[in-house]
Each structure stands twice: as structure tokens, then as C-alpha cells.
PDB file of C-alpha atoms in Angstrom:
ATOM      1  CA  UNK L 837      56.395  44.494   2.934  1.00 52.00           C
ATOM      2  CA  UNK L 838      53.021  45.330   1.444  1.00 49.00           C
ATOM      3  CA  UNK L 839      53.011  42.840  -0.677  1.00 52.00           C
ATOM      4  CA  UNK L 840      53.829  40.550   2.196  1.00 54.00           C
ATOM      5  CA  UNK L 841      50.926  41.832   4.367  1.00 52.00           C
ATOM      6  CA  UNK L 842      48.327  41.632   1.363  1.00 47.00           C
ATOM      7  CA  UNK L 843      49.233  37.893   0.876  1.00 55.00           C
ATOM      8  CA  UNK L 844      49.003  36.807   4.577  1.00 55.00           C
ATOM      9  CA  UNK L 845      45.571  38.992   4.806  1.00 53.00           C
ATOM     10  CA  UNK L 846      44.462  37.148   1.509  1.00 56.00           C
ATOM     11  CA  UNK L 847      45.707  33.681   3.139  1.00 55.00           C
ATOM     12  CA  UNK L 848      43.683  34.583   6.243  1.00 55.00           C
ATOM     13  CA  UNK L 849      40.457  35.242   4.489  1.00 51.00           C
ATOM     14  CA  UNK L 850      40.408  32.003   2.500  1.00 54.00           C
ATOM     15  CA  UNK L 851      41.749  30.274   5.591  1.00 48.00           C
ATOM     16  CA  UNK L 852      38.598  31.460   7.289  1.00 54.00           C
ATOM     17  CA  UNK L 853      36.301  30.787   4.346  1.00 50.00           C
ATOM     18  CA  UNK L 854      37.147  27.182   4.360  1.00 52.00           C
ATOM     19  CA  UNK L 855      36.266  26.812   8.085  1.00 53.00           C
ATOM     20  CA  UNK L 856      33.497  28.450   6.898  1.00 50.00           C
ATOM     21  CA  UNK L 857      32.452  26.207   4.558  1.00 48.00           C
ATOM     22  CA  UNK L 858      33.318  23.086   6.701  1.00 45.00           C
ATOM     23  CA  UNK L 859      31.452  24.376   9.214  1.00 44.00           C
ATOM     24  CA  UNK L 860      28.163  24.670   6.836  1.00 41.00           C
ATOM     25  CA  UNK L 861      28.935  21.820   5.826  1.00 43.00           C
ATOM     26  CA  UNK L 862      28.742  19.884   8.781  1.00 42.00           C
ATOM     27  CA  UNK L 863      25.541  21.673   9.598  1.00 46.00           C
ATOM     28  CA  UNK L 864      23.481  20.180   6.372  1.00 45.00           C
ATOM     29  CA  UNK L 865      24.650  16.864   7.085  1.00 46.00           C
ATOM     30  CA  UNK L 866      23.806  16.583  10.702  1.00 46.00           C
ATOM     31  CA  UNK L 867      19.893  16.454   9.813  1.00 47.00           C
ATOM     32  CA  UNK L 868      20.398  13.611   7.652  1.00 48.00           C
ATOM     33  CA  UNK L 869      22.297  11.518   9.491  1.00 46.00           C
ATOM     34  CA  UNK L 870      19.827  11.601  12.473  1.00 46.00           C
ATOM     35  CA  UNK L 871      17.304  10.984  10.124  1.00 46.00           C
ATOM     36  CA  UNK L 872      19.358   7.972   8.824  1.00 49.00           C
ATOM     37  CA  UNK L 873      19.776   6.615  12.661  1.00 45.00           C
ATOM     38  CA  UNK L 874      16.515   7.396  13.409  1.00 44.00           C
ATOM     39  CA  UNK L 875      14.910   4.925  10.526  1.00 44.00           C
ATOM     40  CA  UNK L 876      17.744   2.129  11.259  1.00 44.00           C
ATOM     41  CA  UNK L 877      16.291   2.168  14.607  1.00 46.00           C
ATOM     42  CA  UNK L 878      13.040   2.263  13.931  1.00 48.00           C
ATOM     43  CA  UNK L 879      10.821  -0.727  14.946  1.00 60.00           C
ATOM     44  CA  UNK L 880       7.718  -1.267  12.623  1.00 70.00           C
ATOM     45  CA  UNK L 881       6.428  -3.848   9.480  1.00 77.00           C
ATOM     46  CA  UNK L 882       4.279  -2.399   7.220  1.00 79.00           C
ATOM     47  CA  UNK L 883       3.405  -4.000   3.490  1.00 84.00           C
ATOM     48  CA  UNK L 884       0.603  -5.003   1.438  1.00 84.00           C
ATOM     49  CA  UNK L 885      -0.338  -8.974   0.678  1.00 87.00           C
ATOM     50  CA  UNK L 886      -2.453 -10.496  -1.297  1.00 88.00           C
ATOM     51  CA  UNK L 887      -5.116 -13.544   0.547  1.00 89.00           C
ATOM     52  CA  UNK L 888      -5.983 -16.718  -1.352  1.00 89.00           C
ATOM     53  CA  UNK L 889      -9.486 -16.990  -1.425  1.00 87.00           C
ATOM     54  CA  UNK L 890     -10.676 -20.089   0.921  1.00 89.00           C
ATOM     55  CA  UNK L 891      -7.169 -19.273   2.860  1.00 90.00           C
ATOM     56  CA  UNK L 892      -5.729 -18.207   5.996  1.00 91.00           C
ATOM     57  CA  UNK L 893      -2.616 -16.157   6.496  1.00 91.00           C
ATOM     58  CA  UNK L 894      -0.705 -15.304   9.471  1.00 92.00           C
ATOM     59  CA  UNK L 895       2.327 -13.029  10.575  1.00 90.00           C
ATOM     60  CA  UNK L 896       4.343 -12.996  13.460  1.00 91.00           C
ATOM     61  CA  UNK L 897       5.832 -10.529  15.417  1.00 89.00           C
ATOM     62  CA  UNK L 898       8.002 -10.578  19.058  1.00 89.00           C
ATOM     63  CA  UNK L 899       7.243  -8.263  21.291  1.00 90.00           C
ATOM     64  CA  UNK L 900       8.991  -7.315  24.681  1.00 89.00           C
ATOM     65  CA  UNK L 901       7.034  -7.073  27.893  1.00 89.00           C
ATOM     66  CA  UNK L 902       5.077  -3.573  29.016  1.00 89.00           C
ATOM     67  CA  UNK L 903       6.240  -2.717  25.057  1.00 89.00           C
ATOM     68  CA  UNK L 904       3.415  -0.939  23.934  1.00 89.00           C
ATOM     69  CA  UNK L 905       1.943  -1.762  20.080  1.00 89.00           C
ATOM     70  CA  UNK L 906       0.158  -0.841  17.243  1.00 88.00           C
ATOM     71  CA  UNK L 907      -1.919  -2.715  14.936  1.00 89.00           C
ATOM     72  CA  UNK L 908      -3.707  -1.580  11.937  1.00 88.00           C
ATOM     73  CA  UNK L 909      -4.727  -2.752   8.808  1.00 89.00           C
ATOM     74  CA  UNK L 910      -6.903  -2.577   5.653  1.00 87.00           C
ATOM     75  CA  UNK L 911      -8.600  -3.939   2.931  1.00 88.00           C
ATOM     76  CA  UNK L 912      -7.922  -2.697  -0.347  1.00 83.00           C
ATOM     77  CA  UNK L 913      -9.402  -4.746  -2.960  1.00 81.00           C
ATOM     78  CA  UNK L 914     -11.226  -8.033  -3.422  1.00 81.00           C
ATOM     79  CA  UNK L 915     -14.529  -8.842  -3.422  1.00 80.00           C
ATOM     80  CA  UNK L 916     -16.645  -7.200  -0.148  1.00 83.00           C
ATOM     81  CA  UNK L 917     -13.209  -6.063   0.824  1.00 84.00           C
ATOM     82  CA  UNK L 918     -13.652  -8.051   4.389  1.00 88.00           C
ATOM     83  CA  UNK L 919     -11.683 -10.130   6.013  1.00 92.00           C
ATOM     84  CA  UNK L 920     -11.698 -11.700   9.597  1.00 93.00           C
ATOM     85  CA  UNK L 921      -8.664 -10.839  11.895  1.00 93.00           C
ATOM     86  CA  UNK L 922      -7.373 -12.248  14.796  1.00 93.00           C
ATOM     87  CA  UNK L 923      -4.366 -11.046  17.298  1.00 93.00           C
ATOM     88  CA  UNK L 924      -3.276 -13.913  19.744  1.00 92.00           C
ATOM     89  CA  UNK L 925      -0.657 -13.339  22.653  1.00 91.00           C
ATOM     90  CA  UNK L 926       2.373 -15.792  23.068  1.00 91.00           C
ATOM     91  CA  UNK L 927      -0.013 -18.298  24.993  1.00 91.00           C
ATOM     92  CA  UNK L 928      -2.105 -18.289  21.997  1.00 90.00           C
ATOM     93  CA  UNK L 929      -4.973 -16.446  23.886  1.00 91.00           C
ATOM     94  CA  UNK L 930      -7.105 -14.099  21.746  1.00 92.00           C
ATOM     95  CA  UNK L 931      -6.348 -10.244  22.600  1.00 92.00           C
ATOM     96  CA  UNK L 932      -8.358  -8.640  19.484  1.00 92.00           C
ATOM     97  CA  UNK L 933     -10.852 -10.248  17.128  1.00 92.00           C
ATOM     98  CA  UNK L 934     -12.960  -9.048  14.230  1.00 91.00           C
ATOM     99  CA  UNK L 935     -15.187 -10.860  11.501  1.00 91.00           C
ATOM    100  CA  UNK L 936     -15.893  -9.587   8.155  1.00 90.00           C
ATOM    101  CA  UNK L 937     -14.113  -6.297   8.337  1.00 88.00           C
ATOM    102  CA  UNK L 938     -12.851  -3.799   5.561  1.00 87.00           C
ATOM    103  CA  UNK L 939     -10.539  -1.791   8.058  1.00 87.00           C
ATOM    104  CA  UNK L 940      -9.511  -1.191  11.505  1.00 88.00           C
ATOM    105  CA  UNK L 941      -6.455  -0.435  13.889  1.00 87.00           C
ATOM    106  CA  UNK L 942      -5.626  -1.965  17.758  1.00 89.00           C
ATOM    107  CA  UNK L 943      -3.304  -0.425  20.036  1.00 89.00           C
ATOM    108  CA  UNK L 944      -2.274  -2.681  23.136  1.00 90.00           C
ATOM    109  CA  UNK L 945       0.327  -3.069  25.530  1.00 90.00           C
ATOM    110  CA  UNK L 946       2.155  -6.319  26.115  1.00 90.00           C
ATOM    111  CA  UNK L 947       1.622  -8.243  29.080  1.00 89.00           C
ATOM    112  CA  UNK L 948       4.140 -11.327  27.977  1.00 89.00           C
ATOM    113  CA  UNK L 949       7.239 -11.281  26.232  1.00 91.00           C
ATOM    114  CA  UNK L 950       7.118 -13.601  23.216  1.00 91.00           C
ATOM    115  CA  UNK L 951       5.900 -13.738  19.711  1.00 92.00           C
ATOM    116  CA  UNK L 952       2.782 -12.348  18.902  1.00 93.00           C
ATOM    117  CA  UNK L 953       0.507 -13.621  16.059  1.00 92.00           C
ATOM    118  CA  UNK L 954      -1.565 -11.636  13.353  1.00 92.00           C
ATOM    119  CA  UNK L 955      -3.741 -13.922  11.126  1.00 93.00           C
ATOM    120  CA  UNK L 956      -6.119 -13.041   8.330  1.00 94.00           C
ATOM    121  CA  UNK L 957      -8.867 -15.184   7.383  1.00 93.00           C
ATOM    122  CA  UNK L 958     -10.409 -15.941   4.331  1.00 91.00           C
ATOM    123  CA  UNK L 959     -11.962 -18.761   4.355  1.00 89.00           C
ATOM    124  CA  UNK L 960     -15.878 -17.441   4.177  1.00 88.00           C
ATOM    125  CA  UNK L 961     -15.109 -16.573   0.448  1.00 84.00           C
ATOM    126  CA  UNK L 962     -14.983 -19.376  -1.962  1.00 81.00           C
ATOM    127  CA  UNK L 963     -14.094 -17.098  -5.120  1.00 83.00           C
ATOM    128  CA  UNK L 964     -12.605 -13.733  -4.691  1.00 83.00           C
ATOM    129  CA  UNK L 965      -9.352 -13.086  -3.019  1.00 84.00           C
ATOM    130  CA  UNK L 966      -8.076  -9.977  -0.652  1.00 87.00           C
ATOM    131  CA  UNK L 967      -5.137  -7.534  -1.011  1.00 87.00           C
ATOM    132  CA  UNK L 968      -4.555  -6.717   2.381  1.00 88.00           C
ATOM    133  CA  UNK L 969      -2.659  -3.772   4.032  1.00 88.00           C
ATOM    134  CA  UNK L 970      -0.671  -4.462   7.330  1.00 88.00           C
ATOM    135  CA  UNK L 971       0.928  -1.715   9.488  1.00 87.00           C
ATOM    136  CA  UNK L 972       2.241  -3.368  12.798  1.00 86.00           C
ATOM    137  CA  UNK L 973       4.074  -0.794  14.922  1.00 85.00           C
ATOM    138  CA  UNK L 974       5.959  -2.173  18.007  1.00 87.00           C
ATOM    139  CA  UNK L 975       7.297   0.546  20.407  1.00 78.00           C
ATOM    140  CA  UNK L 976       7.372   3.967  20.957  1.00 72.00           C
ATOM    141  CA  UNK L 977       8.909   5.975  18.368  1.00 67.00           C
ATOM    142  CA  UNK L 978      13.026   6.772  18.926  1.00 65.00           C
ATOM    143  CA  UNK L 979      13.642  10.257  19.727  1.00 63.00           C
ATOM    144  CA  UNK L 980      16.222  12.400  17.158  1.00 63.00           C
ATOM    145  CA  UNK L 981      19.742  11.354  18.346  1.00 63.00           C
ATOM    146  CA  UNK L 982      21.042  14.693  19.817  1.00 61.00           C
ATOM    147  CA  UNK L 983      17.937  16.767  19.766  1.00 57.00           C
ATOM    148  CA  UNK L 984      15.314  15.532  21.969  1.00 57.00           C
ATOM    149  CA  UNK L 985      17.861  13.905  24.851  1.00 58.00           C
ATOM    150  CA  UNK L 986      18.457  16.991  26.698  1.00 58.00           C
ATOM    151  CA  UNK L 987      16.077  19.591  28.007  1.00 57.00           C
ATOM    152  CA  UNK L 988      17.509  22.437  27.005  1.00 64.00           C
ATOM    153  CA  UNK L 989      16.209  24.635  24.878  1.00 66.00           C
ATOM    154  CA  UNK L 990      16.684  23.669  20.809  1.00 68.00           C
ATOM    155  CA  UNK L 991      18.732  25.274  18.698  1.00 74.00           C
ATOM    156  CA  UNK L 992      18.025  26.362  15.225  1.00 77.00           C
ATOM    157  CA  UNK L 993      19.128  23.273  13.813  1.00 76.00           C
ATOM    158  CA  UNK L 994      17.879  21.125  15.736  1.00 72.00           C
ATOM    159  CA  UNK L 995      14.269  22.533  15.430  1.00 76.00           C
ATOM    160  CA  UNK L 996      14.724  22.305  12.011  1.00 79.00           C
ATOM    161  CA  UNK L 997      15.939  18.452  12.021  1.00 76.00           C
ATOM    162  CA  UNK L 998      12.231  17.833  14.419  1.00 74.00           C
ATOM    163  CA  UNK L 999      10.297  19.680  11.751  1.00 80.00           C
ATOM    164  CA  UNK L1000      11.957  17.791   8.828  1.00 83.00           C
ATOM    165  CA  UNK L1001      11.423  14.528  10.558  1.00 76.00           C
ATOM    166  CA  UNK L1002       7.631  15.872  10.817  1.00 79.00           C
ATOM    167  CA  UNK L1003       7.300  16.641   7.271  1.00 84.00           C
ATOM    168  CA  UNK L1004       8.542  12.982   6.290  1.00 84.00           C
ATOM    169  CA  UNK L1005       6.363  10.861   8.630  1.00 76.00           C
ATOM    170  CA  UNK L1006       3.537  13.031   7.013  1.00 81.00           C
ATOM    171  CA  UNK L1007       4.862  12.083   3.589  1.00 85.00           C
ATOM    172  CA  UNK L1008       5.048   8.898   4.451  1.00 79.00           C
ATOM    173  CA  UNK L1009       1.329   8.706   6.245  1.00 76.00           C
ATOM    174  CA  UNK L1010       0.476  10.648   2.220  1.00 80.00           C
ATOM    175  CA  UNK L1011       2.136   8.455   0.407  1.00 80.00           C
ATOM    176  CA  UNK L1012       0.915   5.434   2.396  1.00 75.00           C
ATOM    177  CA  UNK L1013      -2.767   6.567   1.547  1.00 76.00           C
ATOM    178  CA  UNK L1014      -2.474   7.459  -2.293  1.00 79.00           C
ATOM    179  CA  UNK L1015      -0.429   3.971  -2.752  1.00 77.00           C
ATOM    180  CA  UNK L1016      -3.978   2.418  -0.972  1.00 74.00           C
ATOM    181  CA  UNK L1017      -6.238   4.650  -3.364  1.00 76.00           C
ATOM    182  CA  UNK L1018      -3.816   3.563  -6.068  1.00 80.00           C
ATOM    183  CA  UNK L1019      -4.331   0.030  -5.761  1.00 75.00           C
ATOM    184  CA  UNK L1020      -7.825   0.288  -4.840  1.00 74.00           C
ATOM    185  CA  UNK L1021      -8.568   1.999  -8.625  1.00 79.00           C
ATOM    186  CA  UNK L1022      -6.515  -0.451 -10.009  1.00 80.00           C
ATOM    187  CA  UNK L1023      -8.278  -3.752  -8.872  1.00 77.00           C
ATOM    188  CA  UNK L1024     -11.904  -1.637  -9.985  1.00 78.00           C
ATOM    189  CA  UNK L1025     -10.245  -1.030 -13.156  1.00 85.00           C
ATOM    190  CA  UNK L1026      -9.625  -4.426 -13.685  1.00 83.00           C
ATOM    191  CA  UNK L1027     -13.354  -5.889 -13.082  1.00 82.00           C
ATOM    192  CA  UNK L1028     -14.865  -3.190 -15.173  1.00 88.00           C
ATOM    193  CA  UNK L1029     -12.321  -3.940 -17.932  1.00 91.00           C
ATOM    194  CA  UNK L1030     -13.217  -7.707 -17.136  1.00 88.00           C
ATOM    195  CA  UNK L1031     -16.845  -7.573 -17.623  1.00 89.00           C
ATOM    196  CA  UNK L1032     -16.560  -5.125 -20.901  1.00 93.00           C
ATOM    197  CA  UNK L1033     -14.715  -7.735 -22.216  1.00 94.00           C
ATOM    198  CA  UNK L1034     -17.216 -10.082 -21.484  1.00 94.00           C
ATOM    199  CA  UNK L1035     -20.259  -8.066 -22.472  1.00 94.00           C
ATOM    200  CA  UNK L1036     -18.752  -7.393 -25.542  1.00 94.00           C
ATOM    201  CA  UNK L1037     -17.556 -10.833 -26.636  1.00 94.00           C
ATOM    202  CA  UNK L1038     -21.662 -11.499 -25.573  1.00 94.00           C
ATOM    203  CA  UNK L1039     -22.643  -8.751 -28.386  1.00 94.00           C
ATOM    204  CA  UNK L1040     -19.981 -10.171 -30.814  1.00 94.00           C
ATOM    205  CA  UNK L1041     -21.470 -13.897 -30.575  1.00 95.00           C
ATOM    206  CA  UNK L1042     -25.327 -12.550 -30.683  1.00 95.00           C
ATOM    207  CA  UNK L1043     -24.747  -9.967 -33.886  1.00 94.00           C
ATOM    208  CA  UNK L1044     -22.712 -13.333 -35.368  1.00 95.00           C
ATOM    209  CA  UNK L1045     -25.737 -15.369 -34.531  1.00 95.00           C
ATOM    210  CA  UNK L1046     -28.392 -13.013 -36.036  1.00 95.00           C
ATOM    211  CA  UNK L1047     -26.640 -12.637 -38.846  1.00 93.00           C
ATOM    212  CA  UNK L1048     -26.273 -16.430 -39.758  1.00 93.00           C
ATOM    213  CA  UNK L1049     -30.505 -16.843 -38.783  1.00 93.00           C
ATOM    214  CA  UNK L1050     -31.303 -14.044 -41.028  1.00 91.00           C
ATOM    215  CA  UNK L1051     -29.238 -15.181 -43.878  1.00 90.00           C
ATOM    216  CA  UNK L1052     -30.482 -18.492 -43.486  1.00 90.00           C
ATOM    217  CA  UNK L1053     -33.954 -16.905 -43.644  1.00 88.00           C
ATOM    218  CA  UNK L1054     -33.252 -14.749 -46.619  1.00 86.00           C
ATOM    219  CA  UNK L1055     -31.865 -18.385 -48.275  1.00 85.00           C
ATOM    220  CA  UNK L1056     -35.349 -19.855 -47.575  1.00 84.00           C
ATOM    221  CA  UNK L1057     -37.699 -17.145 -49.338  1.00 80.00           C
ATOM    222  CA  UNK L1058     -35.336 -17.808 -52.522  1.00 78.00           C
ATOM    223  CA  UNK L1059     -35.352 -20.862 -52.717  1.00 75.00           C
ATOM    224  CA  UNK L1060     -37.389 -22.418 -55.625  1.00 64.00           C
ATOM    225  CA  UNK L1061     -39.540 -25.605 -54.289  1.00 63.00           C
ATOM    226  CA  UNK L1062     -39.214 -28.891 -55.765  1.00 61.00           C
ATOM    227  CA  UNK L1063     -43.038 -30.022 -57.169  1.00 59.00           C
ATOM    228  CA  UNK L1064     -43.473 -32.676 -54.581  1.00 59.00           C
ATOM    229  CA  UNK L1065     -43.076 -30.148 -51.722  1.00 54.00           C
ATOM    230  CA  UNK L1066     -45.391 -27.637 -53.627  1.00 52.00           C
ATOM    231  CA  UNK L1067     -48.008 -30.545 -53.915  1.00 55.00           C
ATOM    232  CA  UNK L1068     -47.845 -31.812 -50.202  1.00 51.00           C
ATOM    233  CA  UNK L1069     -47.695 -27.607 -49.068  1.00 53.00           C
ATOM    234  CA  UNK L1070     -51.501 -27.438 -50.717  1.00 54.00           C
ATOM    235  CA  UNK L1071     -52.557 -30.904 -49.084  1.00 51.00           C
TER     236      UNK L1071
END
């Protein structure tokens, strides 16, 4: 009978651990599968392109009506890093416009449903091109599925699924900034390695040519004279 008992107290315990673990379980993955629904849902372009020089690029983007949206972008490399930028509605009427500009952002509201156009102008530069960054944002953001749709007050969990969603759209702003600084030390890299090249290949040629004009001098003073060039040198 003891025996008995300690094996159905033993069963119980694991029995209890496992709905234990299940239970934790359940609890880490709830987190990431909002976070998961919460980027599938999310509504916004952002990427990095590189303008022709003497060229004109545009991007397009539909947007629903009273849908409020974000436009921002930067140049990261090329030339006076400026571009011009215009934002047209779906009748093609001009809503934001800017000439020879390095960076700035828009936020608007749309008045028409359609497709909205983004172009990016470089036509004022006949010889350097632009790598251009684009972030073009087109709603609100999507509140956590399960957390922020009631008013009650948050559980644990739940406040810690709003402060790890937090923590990643800051990692993502980080990221977003170093990749920018990144590409911006690149391109600088890439002229000053340029024109070292250049200057050097400039000191190579001009030690090659002093060299040849100095032996060729040298070659003169040692040179013995023939008589009828001695007799005209004294005439």
C-alpha cells in the first residue's frame, strides 16, 4: 500500500510538472508570435537606392483615403548629397516639394484614395550619382494582437510583450542609423582611396620623368664632342 501511495504521489508531481512546463511554455511563445503578426501586418517600404546621375527615379505607393502617412528620406552619399523630391497625389497634383536637399521627412494625411507618387531627381548633376534612403510609412502602427485591444489593466506578460516590441523598433530606428553612417564612410572611403591612387600614379610618372631628364643630362656632360661641333661651339 505504501508503495502504491508513493507511486501515485510521484505520478502526481510529474503530472503537475509537465503542465507546468506547458504552461511556461506557452507563455515564452506568446510574445513572439504577436511580434510575428504584428510585422506581417505592418504597412511600411523602407530601402536604400542608388540615382543615376542626369536621372530621375520614382516610387509608387497606394494609399487609402483619411489614411494618414509618413515620408522621409535621406541622402547618404554622392556628390553634394542633394537631391530634388517631389510627392504628387493620385491627380498628379504636387503635395510636398523640395530642391537640392540632403534630408528631410513629410507627414500628411490622404485626401484621395489612389496611388501616390515619390520621385527623386537628379538631373542638375551631370557627373556624380546619389544613394538615396527611402522610409515611406502608410498608416498608423497595428496595436499587439491581445494586449492593447482591451482596456483592462495589462498583465505581466503582456507589459513585457509592449516593452519588447519597444526595444525592437528602437533597434531597428539604431540599426537603421549605423547602416546610414555605414554607407556614408564607405562611399568617403572610396574617393579618398580614389584620389590616392591618382596622386600617387601622378608622383610615380613625375619621379619616372625626372629620372629619364637627369640621366639624359648626366649622358650629355659625358659625352666627348666630335671636332666640327667643338669648332662651330667657339664660332
Amino acid at each position: 500500500m505504501r508503495d502504491e501511495q508513493l507511486n501515485n504521489q510521484r505520478n502526481d508531481i510529474n503530472l503537475s510538472k509537465s503542465r507546468n512546463n506547458k504552461k511556461l511554455t506557452s507563455m515564452l511563445w506568446l510574445p513572439l508570435i504577436a511580434l510575428m503578426a504584428l510585422l506581417q501586418c505592418s504597412a511600411a517600404v523602407e530601402f536604400t537606392f542608388d540615382l543615376a546621375d542626369n536621372a530621375e527615379d520614382c516610387f509608387y505607393e497606394e494609399i487609402s483615403r483619411n489614411t494618414s502617412a509618413y515620408f522621409e528620406f535621406q541622402v547618404s552619399a554622392g556628390g553634394q548629397q542633394d537631391v530634388d523630391v517631389t510627392l504628387k497625389d493620385p491627380q498628379n497634383k504636387i503635395i510636398y516639394s523640395l530642391s537640392r536637399a540632403t534630408f528631410d521627412s513629410h507627414q500628411f494625411t490622404a485626401e484621395t484614395t489612389g496611388v501616390y507618387t515619390a520621385c527623386f531627381s537628379n538631373k542638375f548633376s551631370a557627373f556624380s550619382h546619389k544613394i538615396v534612403y527611402v522610409d515611406f510609412q502608410v498608416g498608423e502602427e497595428p496595436s499587439l494582437p491581445g494586449v492593447d485591444e482591451h482596456a483592462t489593466v495589462l498583465t505581466q506578460m503582456e507589459t513585457s510583450s509592449q516593452a519588447i516590441h519597444k526595444a525592437l523598433n528602437d533597434i531597428l530606428d539604431a540599426q537603421t542609423h549605423h547602416r546610414l553612417r555605414e554607407a556614408q564612410g564607405r562611399k568617403r572611403a572610396e574617393d579618398i582611396n580614389q584620389r590616392v591612387m591618382i596622386w600617387a600614379s601622378l608622383e610615380t610618372v613625375t619621379v619616372v620623368l625626372i629620372g629619364l631628364i637627369q640621366i639624359w643630362v648626366l649622358r650629355n656632360f659625358f659625352t666627348d664632342r666630335k671636332p666640327s661641333q667643338a669648332r662651330y661651339g667657339r664660332l
